[in-house]
GROMACS .gro file of C-alpha atoms in nm:
model
  235
    1MET     CA    1   3.129   0.453  -2.544
    2ALA     CA    2   2.949   0.193  -2.335
    3GLU     CA    3   2.686   0.313  -2.078
    4LYS     CA    4   2.645   0.220  -1.706
    5PRO     CA    5   2.391  -0.090  -1.700
    6ASP     CA    6   2.051  -0.006  -1.550
    7ASP     CA    7   2.027  -0.103  -1.198
    8ASP     CA    8   1.694  -0.299  -1.246
    9VAL     CA    9   1.829  -0.471  -1.560
   10LEU     CA   10   2.142  -0.577  -1.373
   11GLU     CA   11   1.962  -0.699  -1.091
   12ARG     CA   12   1.727  -0.925  -1.309
   13LEU     CA   13   2.002  -1.070  -1.494
   14LEU     CA   14   2.198  -1.157  -1.177
   15ARG     CA   15   1.863  -1.331  -1.057
   16MET     CA   16   1.847  -1.528  -1.364
   17ARG     CA   17   2.205  -1.642  -1.351
   18PHE     CA   18   2.223  -1.708  -0.975
   19ALA     CA   19   1.997  -1.851  -0.695
   20ALA     CA   20   1.907  -1.567  -0.439
   21HIS     CA   21   2.026  -1.613  -0.079
   22PRO     CA   22   1.697  -1.677   0.117
   23TRP     CA   23   1.804  -1.418   0.380
   24HIS     CA   24   1.965  -1.151   0.188
   25GLY     CA   25   1.859  -1.204  -0.180
   26VAL     CA   26   1.475  -1.237  -0.151
   27PRO     CA   27   1.285  -0.922  -0.114
   28ILE     CA   28   1.067  -0.880   0.168
   29GLY     CA   29   0.799  -0.738  -0.055
   30ASP     CA   30   0.651  -0.384  -0.135
   31GLN     CA   31   0.353  -0.445   0.106
   32ALA     CA   32   0.565  -0.495   0.412
   33PRO     CA   33   0.491  -0.481   0.706
   34GLU     CA   34   0.118  -0.567   0.621
   35GLU     CA   35   0.228  -0.848   0.404
   36VAL     CA   36   0.578  -1.014   0.388
   37ALA     CA   37   0.772  -1.287   0.231
   38VAL     CA   38   0.851  -1.593   0.433
   39TYR     CA   39   1.113  -1.863   0.383
   40VAL     CA   40   0.990  -2.182   0.547
   41GLU     CA   41   1.233  -2.395   0.737
   42ILE     CA   42   1.030  -2.633   0.925
   43VAL     CA   43   0.676  -2.794   0.862
   44PRO     CA   44   0.485  -2.945   1.142
   45THR     CA   45   0.571  -3.317   1.011
   46ASP     CA   46   0.932  -3.262   1.027
   47THR     CA   47   1.112  -3.474   1.298
   48ILE     CA   48   1.444  -3.286   1.233
   49LYS     CA   49   1.496  -2.928   1.320
   50TYR     CA   50   1.615  -2.744   0.996
   51GLU     CA   51   1.749  -2.399   0.991
   52LEU     CA   52   1.915  -2.185   0.738
   53ASP     CA   53   2.293  -2.208   0.717
   54LYS     CA   54   2.370  -1.825   0.708
   55GLU     CA   55   2.683  -1.828   0.484
   56SER     CA   56   2.568  -2.060   0.212
   57GLY     CA   57   2.191  -1.994   0.218
   58HIS     CA   58   2.108  -2.366   0.229
   59LEU     CA   59   1.902  -2.547   0.473
   60ARG     CA   60   2.097  -2.762   0.720
   61ILE     CA   61   2.024  -3.012   0.996
   62ASP     CA   62   2.030  -2.851   1.327
   63ARG     CA   63   1.929  -3.140   1.547
   64PRO     CA   64   1.649  -3.398   1.575
   65GLN     CA   65   1.318  -3.262   1.737
   66ARG     CA   66   1.343  -3.356   2.110
   67TYR     CA   67   1.081  -3.602   2.235
   68SER     CA   68   0.747  -3.543   2.073
   69SER     CA   69   0.780  -3.170   2.013
   70SER     CA   70   0.677  -3.066   1.661
   71SER     CA   71   0.618  -2.715   1.534
   72PRO     CA   72   0.226  -2.630   1.555
   73THR     CA   73   0.243  -2.451   1.223
   74LEU     CA   74   0.467  -2.380   0.932
   75TYR     CA   75   0.783  -2.207   1.053
   76GLY     CA   76   1.057  -1.979   0.913
   77PHE     CA   77   1.180  -1.617   0.881
   78ILE     CA   78   1.126  -1.299   0.708
   79PRO     CA   79   1.394  -1.223   0.456
   80GLN     CA   80   1.581  -0.893   0.482
   81THR     CA   81   1.507  -0.861   0.858
   82TYR     CA   82   1.754  -0.893   1.164
   83CYS     CA   83   1.685  -0.895   1.526
   84GLY     CA   84   1.914  -0.619   1.669
   85ASP     CA   85   1.930  -0.320   1.878
   86ARG     CA   86   1.576  -0.197   1.769
   87VAL     CA   87   1.414  -0.525   1.846
   88GLY     CA   88   1.592  -0.545   2.175
   89ALA     CA   89   1.491  -0.197   2.260
   90ARG     CA   90   1.126  -0.285   2.201
   91CYS     CA   91   1.148  -0.574   2.444
   92CYS     CA   92   1.292  -0.356   2.720
   93GLU     CA   93   1.006  -0.111   2.653
   94ARG     CA   94   0.744  -0.344   2.651
   95THR     CA   95   0.857  -0.569   2.959
   96GLY     CA   96   1.058  -0.357   3.171
   97LYS     CA   97   1.352  -0.591   3.138
   98PRO     CA   98   1.693  -0.396   3.123
   99ALA     CA   99   1.978  -0.444   2.870
  100MET     CA  100   1.780  -0.683   2.611
  101GLU     CA  101   1.938  -0.738   2.277
  102GLY     CA  102   1.805  -0.901   1.972
  103ASP     CA  103   1.918  -1.267   1.890
  104GLY     CA  104   2.107  -1.179   1.584
  105ASP     CA  105   1.893  -1.367   1.348
  106PRO     CA  106   1.627  -1.281   1.096
  107MET     CA  107   1.281  -1.243   1.230
  108ASP     CA  108   1.089  -1.579   1.329
  109ILE     CA  109   0.750  -1.617   1.205
  110CYS     CA  110   0.471  -1.891   1.233
  111ILE     CA  111   0.242  -1.942   0.949
  112LEU     CA  112  -0.120  -2.088   0.988
  113SER     CA  113  -0.240  -2.280   0.680
  114GLU     CA  114  -0.531  -2.510   0.626
  115ARG     CA  115  -0.336  -2.727   0.369
  116ASP     CA  116  -0.029  -2.917   0.439
  117VAL     CA  117   0.292  -2.820   0.302
  118SER     CA  118   0.495  -3.127   0.258
  119HIS     CA  119   0.852  -2.985   0.284
  120SER     CA  120   1.056  -2.685   0.380
  121GLY     CA  121   1.267  -2.469   0.176
  122VAL     CA  122   0.986  -2.293  -0.015
  123LEU     CA  123   0.866  -1.922  -0.013
  124LEU     CA  124   0.532  -1.790   0.055
  125ARG     CA  125   0.345  -1.470   0.124
  126ALA     CA  126   0.200  -1.409   0.480
  127ARG     CA  127   0.004  -1.146   0.669
  128PRO     CA  128   0.128  -1.111   1.034
  129ILE     CA  129  -0.180  -1.107   1.289
  130GLY     CA  130   0.023  -1.085   1.612
  131GLY     CA  131   0.330  -1.230   1.791
  132LEU     CA  132   0.494  -1.377   2.110
  133ARG     CA  133   0.733  -1.162   2.292
  134MET     CA  134   0.969  -1.438   2.365
  135ILE     CA  135   1.306  -1.394   2.573
  136ASP     CA  136   1.571  -1.647   2.573
  137GLY     CA  137   1.828  -1.570   2.833
  138ASN     CA  138   1.892  -1.189   2.775
  139GLN     CA  139   1.784  -1.191   2.419
  140ALA     CA  140   1.464  -1.096   2.246
  141ASP     CA  141   1.358  -1.390   2.026
  142ASP     CA  142   1.018  -1.275   1.903
  143LYS     CA  143   0.794  -1.527   1.707
  144LEU     CA  144   0.552  -1.362   1.470
  145ILE     CA  145   0.222  -1.516   1.413
  146ALA     CA  146   0.086  -1.495   1.043
  147VAL     CA  147  -0.182  -1.645   0.802
  148LEU     CA  148  -0.096  -1.765   0.472
  149VAL     CA  149  -0.221  -1.517   0.212
  150LYS     CA  150  -0.551  -1.626   0.039
  151ASP     CA  151  -0.580  -1.941   0.276
  152THR     CA  152  -0.935  -2.071   0.277
  153ALA     CA  153  -0.953  -2.140   0.650
  154TYR     CA  154  -0.729  -1.872   0.810
  155GLY     CA  155  -0.689  -1.615   0.536
  156HIS     CA  156  -0.959  -1.401   0.664
  157LEU     CA  157  -0.795  -1.357   1.028
  158GLU     CA  158  -0.706  -1.014   1.123
  159ASP     CA  159  -0.558  -1.043   1.482
  160VAL     CA  160  -0.448  -1.311   1.717
  161SER     CA  161  -0.772  -1.258   1.931
  162GLU     CA  162  -0.944  -1.435   1.649
  163LEU     CA  163  -0.731  -1.757   1.661
  164PRO     CA  164  -0.922  -2.087   1.740
  165PRO     CA  165  -0.928  -2.170   2.122
  166GLY     CA  166  -0.615  -2.344   2.236
  167MET     CA  167  -0.392  -2.227   1.943
  168LEU     CA  168  -0.186  -1.982   2.134
  169ASP     CA  169  -0.160  -2.258   2.421
  170ARG     CA  170   0.006  -2.455   2.161
  171PHE     CA  171   0.235  -2.190   2.056
  172ARG     CA  172   0.346  -2.121   2.421
  173HIS     CA  173   0.394  -2.484   2.519
  174TYR     CA  174   0.605  -2.535   2.184
  175PHE     CA  175   0.846  -2.241   2.230
  176LEU     CA  176   0.871  -2.276   2.591
  177THR     CA  177   0.980  -2.636   2.581
  178TYR     CA  178   1.121  -2.743   2.247
  179LYS     CA  179   1.486  -2.669   2.346
  180GLN     CA  180   1.463  -2.810   2.698
  181MET     CA  181   1.658  -3.135   2.809
  182PRO     CA  182   1.525  -3.333   3.128
  183GLY     CA  183   1.634  -3.163   3.440
  184GLU     CA  184   1.738  -2.857   3.252
  185LYS     CA  185   1.617  -2.516   3.351
  186ARG     CA  186   1.661  -2.285   3.052
  187PRO     CA  187   1.569  -1.918   3.104
  188VAL     CA  188   1.295  -1.885   2.846
  189GLU     CA  189   0.989  -1.687   2.891
  190ILE     CA  190   0.696  -1.526   2.700
  191PRO     CA  191   0.572  -1.232   2.897
  192GLU     CA  192   0.361  -1.080   2.629
  193VAL     CA  193   0.135  -1.183   2.340
  194TYR     CA  194   0.077  -0.878   2.112
  195ASP     CA  195  -0.157  -0.778   1.834
  196ARG     CA  196  -0.128  -0.717   1.454
  197ALA     CA  197  -0.025  -0.349   1.504
  198GLU     CA  198   0.267  -0.449   1.722
  199ALA     CA  199   0.365  -0.740   1.490
  200GLN     CA  200   0.398  -0.483   1.217
  201GLU     CA  201   0.617  -0.252   1.441
  202MET     CA  202   0.839  -0.558   1.493
  203VAL     CA  203   0.874  -0.595   1.124
  204ARG     CA  204   0.966  -0.240   1.080
  205ARG     CA  205   1.218  -0.255   1.358
  206SER     CA  206   1.371  -0.583   1.216
  207GLN     CA  207   1.400  -0.426   0.876
  208ALA     CA  208   1.567  -0.112   1.030
  209ASP     CA  209   1.803  -0.341   1.223
  210TYR     CA  210   1.881  -0.520   0.893
  211ALA     CA  211   1.966  -0.195   0.722
  212LYS     CA  212   2.206  -0.104   0.985
  213GLU     CA  213   2.369  -0.435   1.004
  214PHE     CA  214   2.397  -0.534   0.622
  215GLY     CA  215   2.312  -0.202   0.445
  216HIS     CA  216   1.978  -0.117   0.267
  217PRO     CA  217   1.886  -0.369   0.013
  218SER     CA  218   1.839  -0.113  -0.238
  219GLU     CA  219   2.211  -0.018  -0.227
  220ARG     CA  220   2.321  -0.373  -0.305
  221VAL     CA  221   2.324  -0.324  -0.684
  222LYS     CA  222   2.502   0.013  -0.652
  223MET     CA  223   2.768  -0.168  -0.442
  224LEU     CA  224   2.809  -0.455  -0.683
  225LEU     CA  225   2.857  -0.196  -0.977
  226SER     CA  226   3.117  -0.027  -0.788
  227LEU     CA  227   3.304  -0.343  -0.711
  228LEU     CA  228   3.288  -0.433  -1.090
  229GLY     CA  229   3.403  -0.087  -1.177
  230LEU     CA  230   3.085  -0.012  -1.357
  231ASP     CA  231   2.958   0.276  -1.146
  232GLU     CA  232   3.106   0.521  -1.384
  233ARG     CA  233   3.055   0.520  -1.783
  234ALA     CA  234   3.305   0.295  -1.942
  235LYS     CA  235   3.596   0.496  -2.125
   0.00000   0.00000   0.00000
């Protein structure tokens, strides 16, 4: 009589056979929210804005970068996060604006690194040190700021207050203008720059929103076993 496969063994076998979906299949990491996994969508030299195709898990071309806009740092998202009710509620609490909601995407993050990264579609480990409370229309669209773990120049930074002069201005300018067309007035604002503790809180909230929207990641294998009819001992 065959026994039910061990959950960890089955998960390892599946990862060896199939590529993990960058949003749903890559673990955020055991040290979250202090340290998180990041999937990089854009590097500063990109003249094309890439973003994740949520269904397939592949990068797709969103649009050419408008004008001379280029991301000031590596830019991507934190796997197994989602900006939903809890992220939106925090925006309401901190800004006093009513009826805010999350933008329905994974949590965005900018990563400071001394060394150039030549292309997107890679994973890295980062430590959040703060963030921008960005509002696009009536949606919370936070942009966390982080440092690449073990980076020689930036890895020692603990908080956004330690960033080089002018760096926050570059972040603000980029995110307030990168979607604008000439003559267009897009309702985008950044009412708050927050510290490391608040960045970690936003990671926790986006994890909770993810679990509510998609189920807790730890339940995935159990669900798969059930679908395969392996949740009970084979007879």
